[in-house]
């Protein structure tokens, strides 16, 4: 284990030649982590992403420590790595935003959905209060979209009776719904 001290000023990022990756990266981390995060925040405009970018840069320098030609330039390598990784994050964001699904411009609001659900439940409740023949005639006409002749055949009654049941059912439904509002 080496007990050397830093020969150069810590703000320059110089580390002794004999230090291994663990000792050197630990010293760099202690001295420069916060300033590198501030740099990344200015670039990516997001603290969590900036911290991730800086962490990735430290992991990368640790893995590449043996390949560094000049360990005195480790801080410069870290800064460059943070800037490059920040650019990658920004490019990725741009692509995600470009291809993100666009919302429907005239999509109904959640409030409209809630009101619609309330209105449907009120209509269903009012339909339940109608006599069976009126309810059947209205459902076949307006839900099933059947003609008067088809309704008459399905219910086994005349077309005139279908007209009568439909008219009376609509009047009773209207009265019932008006009382609710």
C-alpha positions as a LaTeX table, in Angstrom:
\begin{tabular}{lrrr}
\hline
Residue & $x$ (\AA) & $y$ (\AA) & $z$ (\AA) \\
\hline
Unk1 & 0.00 & 0.00 & 0.00 \\
Unk2 & 1.33 & 3.38 & $-0.98$ \\
Unk3 & 1.38 & 6.20 & 1.58 \\
Unk4 & 2.29 & 8.98 & $-0.85$ \\
Unk5 & 0.51 & 12.29 & $-0.65$ \\
Unk6 & $-0.75$ & 14.35 & $-3.52$ \\
Unk7 & 2.14 & 16.17 & $-5.10$ \\
Unk8 & 0.12 & 18.64 & $-7.14$ \\
Unk9 & $-2.76$ & 20.84 & $-6.09$ \\
Unk10 & $-5.96$ & 18.78 & $-5.59$ \\
Unk11 & $-7.98$ & 21.25 & $-7.63$ \\
Unk12 & $-5.96$ & 20.24 & $-10.68$ \\
Unk13 & $-6.85$ & 16.59 & $-10.21$ \\
Unk14 & $-3.28$ & 15.32 & $-10.14$ \\
Unk15 & $-2.66$ & 12.03 & $-8.36$ \\
Unk16 & 0.59 & 10.25 & $-7.63$ \\
Unk17 & 1.78 & 7.81 & $-10.25$ \\
Unk18 & 1.93 & 4.87 & $-7.85$ \\
Unk19 & $-1.71$ & 4.96 & $-6.84$ \\
Unk20 & $-4.03$ & 2.23 & $-8.08$ \\
Unk21 & $-7.48$ & 2.91 & $-9.54$ \\
Unk22 & $-9.33$ & 2.55 & $-6.23$ \\
Unk23 & $-7.20$ & 5.07 & $-4.36$ \\
Unk24 & $-7.03$ & 7.55 & $-7.23$ \\
Unk25 & $-10.74$ & 7.49 & $-8.06$ \\
Unk26 & $-11.62$ & 7.76 & $-4.37$ \\
Unk27 & $-9.44$ & 10.86 & $-4.04$ \\
Unk28 & $-10.89$ & 12.38 & $-7.22$ \\
Unk29 & $-14.41$ & 11.58 & $-6.09$ \\
Unk30 & $-13.90$ & 13.22 & $-2.71$ \\
Unk31 & $-12.42$ & 16.34 & $-4.23$ \\
Unk32 & $-14.52$ & 16.84 & $-7.38$ \\
Unk33 & $-17.84$ & 15.02 & $-7.21$ \\
Unk34 & $-19.92$ & 18.07 & $-6.28$ \\
Unk35 & $-18.38$ & 20.37 & $-8.87$ \\
Unk36 & $-18.90$ & 17.75 & $-11.57$ \\
Unk37 & $-22.53$ & 17.31 & $-10.54$ \\
Unk38 & $-23.03$ & 21.09 & $-10.74$ \\
Unk39 & $-21.55$ & 21.01 & $-14.24$ \\
Unk40 & $-23.86$ & 18.19 & $-15.27$ \\
Unk41 & $-26.93$ & 19.89 & $-13.76$ \\
Unk42 & $-26.24$ & 22.96 & $-15.87$ \\
Unk43 & $-26.12$ & 20.76 & $-18.95$ \\
Unk44 & $-28.97$ & 18.30 & $-18.39$ \\
Unk45 & $-31.20$ & 20.50 & $-16.17$ \\
Unk46 & $-32.06$ & 17.61 & $-13.84$ \\
Unk47 & $-30.32$ & 16.74 & $-10.57$ \\
Unk48 & $-31.02$ & 13.00 & $-10.60$ \\
Unk49 & $-29.82$ & 12.61 & $-14.19$ \\
Unk50 & $-26.76$ & 14.77 & $-13.46$ \\
Unk51 & $-25.79$ & 12.58 & $-10.52$ \\
Unk52 & $-26.19$ & 9.49 & $-12.69$ \\
Unk53 & $-24.02$ & 11.02 & $-15.43$ \\
Unk54 & $-21.25$ & 11.82 & $-12.94$ \\
Unk55 & $-21.43$ & 8.39 & $-11.33$ \\
Unk56 & $-21.12$ & 6.80 & $-14.77$ \\
Unk57 & $-18.09$ & 8.99 & $-15.51$ \\
Unk58 & $-16.36$ & 7.86 & $-12.30$ \\
Unk59 & $-17.12$ & 4.21 & $-13.08$ \\
Unk60 & $-15.68$ & 4.69 & $-16.56$ \\
Unk61 & $-12.47$ & 6.32 & $-15.31$ \\
Unk62 & $-12.04$ & 3.55 & $-12.76$ \\
Unk63 & $-12.31$ & 0.95 & $-15.51$ \\
Unk64 & $-9.93$ & 2.86 & $-17.79$ \\
Unk65 & $-7.38$ & 3.84 & $-15.12$ \\
Unk66 & $-4.63$ & 1.54 & $-16.43$ \\
Unk67 & $-5.04$ & 2.90 & $-19.95$ \\
Unk68 & $-4.67$ & 6.57 & $-18.94$ \\
Unk69 & $-1.46$ & 7.94 & $-20.41$ \\
Unk70 & $-1.23$ & 10.86 & $-18.02$ \\
Unk71 & $-2.94$ & 10.38 & $-14.66$ \\
Unk72 & $-2.40$ & 14.08 & $-13.94$ \\
Unk73 & $-5.13$ & 14.74 & $-16.50$ \\
Unk74 & $-7.69$ & 12.51 & $-14.78$ \\
Unk75 & $-9.87$ & 15.46 & $-13.79$ \\
Unk76 & $-9.86$ & 16.74 & $-17.36$ \\
Unk77 & $-10.84$ & 13.24 & $-18.50$ \\
Unk78 & $-13.71$ & 13.24 & $-15.97$ \\
Unk79 & $-14.96$ & 16.66 & $-17.09$ \\
Unk80 & $-14.87$ & 15.61 & $-20.73$ \\
Unk81 & $-16.66$ & 12.40 & $-19.85$ \\
Unk82 & $-19.38$ & 14.31 & $-17.96$ \\
Unk83 & $-19.88$ & 16.70 & $-20.89$ \\
Unk84 & $-20.05$ & 13.86 & $-23.42$ \\
Unk85 & $-22.44$ & 11.81 & $-21.30$ \\
Unk86 & $-24.61$ & 14.89 & $-20.77$ \\
Unk87 & $-24.77$ & 15.40 & $-24.52$ \\
Unk88 & $-25.83$ & 11.78 & $-24.93$ \\
Unk89 & $-28.59$ & 12.26 & $-22.37$ \\
Unk90 & $-29.82$ & 15.37 & $-24.19$ \\
Unk91 & $-29.77$ & 13.56 & $-27.56$ \\
Unk92 & $-31.71$ & 10.68 & $-26.06$ \\
Unk93 & $-34.29$ & 13.08 & $-24.61$ \\
Unk94 & $-34.70$ & 14.76 & $-27.98$ \\
Unk95 & $-35.35$ & 11.43 & $-29.70$ \\
Unk96 & $-37.82$ & 10.34 & $-27.01$ \\
Unk97 & $-39.70$ & 13.64 & $-27.23$ \\
Unk98 & $-39.71$ & 13.51 & $-31.03$ \\
Unk99 & $-41.27$ & 10.06 & $-31.14$ \\
Unk100 & $-43.45$ & 10.28 & $-28.04$ \\
Unk101 & $-47.10$ & 9.69 & $-28.81$ \\
Unk102 & $-48.98$ & 12.94 & $-29.08$ \\
Unk103 & $-52.12$ & 13.41 & $-27.05$ \\
Unk104 & $-55.40$ & 13.73 & $-28.82$ \\
Unk105 & $-56.07$ & 17.48 & $-29.18$ \\
Unk106 & $-59.83$ & 17.15 & $-28.79$ \\
Unk107 & $-59.77$ & 14.29 & $-26.32$ \\
Unk108 & $-62.45$ & 14.70 & $-23.69$ \\
Unk109 & $-61.31$ & 15.62 & $-20.21$ \\
Unk110 & $-61.61$ & 13.32 & $-17.23$ \\
Unk111 & $-64.42$ & 15.56 & $-16.00$ \\
Unk112 & $-66.38$ & 14.91 & $-19.20$ \\
Unk113 & $-65.90$ & 11.19 & $-18.70$ \\
Unk114 & $-67.18$ & 11.38 & $-15.13$ \\
Unk115 & $-70.20$ & 13.45 & $-16.18$ \\
Unk116 & $-70.89$ & 11.05 & $-19.05$ \\
Unk117 & $-70.72$ & 8.08 & $-16.70$ \\
Unk118 & $-73.10$ & 9.80 & $-14.28$ \\
Unk119 & $-75.52$ & 10.58 & $-17.12$ \\
Unk120 & $-75.37$ & 7.00 & $-18.42$ \\
Unk121 & $-76.03$ & 5.58 & $-14.97$ \\
Unk122 & $-78.96$ & 8.01 & $-14.55$ \\
Unk123 & $-80.44$ & 6.90 & $-17.89$ \\
Unk124 & $-80.00$ & 3.22 & $-17.00$ \\
Unk125 & $-81.62$ & 3.80 & $-13.63$ \\
Unk126 & $-84.53$ & 5.64 & $-15.30$ \\
Unk127 & $-84.88$ & 2.82 & $-17.86$ \\
Unk128 & $-85.18$ & 0.29 & $-15.03$ \\
Unk129 & $-88.18$ & 2.21 & $-13.71$ \\
Unk130 & $-90.13$ & 1.89 & $-16.99$ \\
Unk131 & $-92.64$ & $-0.85$ & $-17.70$ \\
Unk132 & $-91.09$ & $-3.83$ & $-19.49$ \\
Unk133 & $-92.66$ & $-3.17$ & $-22.94$ \\
Unk134 & $-91.61$ & 0.49 & $-22.99$ \\
Unk135 & $-88.09$ & $-0.39$ & $-21.85$ \\
Unk136 & $-87.80$ & $-3.12$ & $-24.52$ \\
Unk137 & $-89.05$ & $-0.80$ & $-27.27$ \\
Unk138 & $-86.61$ & 1.98 & $-26.30$ \\
Unk139 & $-83.62$ & $-0.34$ & $-25.99$ \\
Unk140 & $-84.31$ & $-2.03$ & $-29.32$ \\
Unk141 & $-84.83$ & 1.35 & $-31.00$ \\
Unk142 & $-82.01$ & 3.43 & $-29.57$ \\
Unk143 & $-79.48$ & 0.83 & $-28.42$ \\
Unk144 & $-80.15$ & $-1.86$ & $-31.01$ \\
Unk145 & $-80.84$ & 0.71 & $-33.75$ \\
Unk146 & $-83.70$ & $-1.37$ & $-35.13$ \\
Unk147 & $-86.51$ & $-0.04$ & $-37.30$ \\
Unk148 & $-90.12$ & $-0.01$ & $-36.09$ \\
Unk149 & $-90.87$ & $-3.04$ & $-38.28$ \\
Unk150 & $-87.91$ & $-4.98$ & $-36.84$ \\
Unk151 & $-88.93$ & $-4.06$ & $-33.29$ \\
Unk152 & $-92.51$ & $-5.12$ & $-33.95$ \\
Unk153 & $-91.29$ & $-8.47$ & $-35.27$ \\
Unk154 & $-88.85$ & $-8.96$ & $-32.35$ \\
Unk155 & $-91.46$ & $-8.08$ & $-29.72$ \\
Unk156 & $-94.33$ & $-9.84$ & $-31.48$ \\
Unk157 & $-96.51$ & $-6.70$ & $-31.59$ \\
Unk158 & $-97.79$ & $-4.30$ & $-34.27$ \\
Unk159 & $-95.87$ & $-1.30$ & $-35.57$ \\
Unk160 & $-98.51$ & 0.97 & $-34.03$ \\
Unk161 & $-97.92$ & $-0.62$ & $-30.61$ \\
Unk162 & $-94.15$ & $-0.07$ & $-31.06$ \\
Unk163 & $-94.81$ & 3.63 & $-31.77$ \\
Unk164 & $-97.03$ & 3.89 & $-28.72$ \\
Unk165 & $-94.60$ & 2.11 & $-26.36$ \\
Unk166 & $-91.66$ & 4.17 & $-27.69$ \\
Unk167 & $-93.49$ & 7.49 & $-27.31$ \\
Unk168 & $-94.76$ & 6.70 & $-23.81$ \\
Unk169 & $-91.35$ & 5.36 & $-22.75$ \\
Unk170 & $-89.56$ & 8.51 & $-24.01$ \\
Unk171 & $-92.04$ & 10.75 & $-22.16$ \\
Unk172 & $-91.60$ & 8.78 & $-18.90$ \\
Unk173 & $-87.82$ & 8.75 & $-19.33$ \\
Unk174 & $-87.72$ & 12.52 & $-19.93$ \\
Unk175 & $-89.83$ & 13.16 & $-16.82$ \\
Unk176 & $-87.70$ & 10.88 & $-14.70$ \\
Unk177 & $-84.41$ & 12.46 & $-15.85$ \\
Unk178 & $-85.74$ & 16.00 & $-15.38$ \\
Unk179 & $-86.61$ & 15.17 & $-11.77$ \\
Unk180 & $-82.98$ & 14.08 & $-11.17$ \\
Unk181 & $-81.49$ & 17.37 & $-12.40$ \\
\hline
\end{tabular}
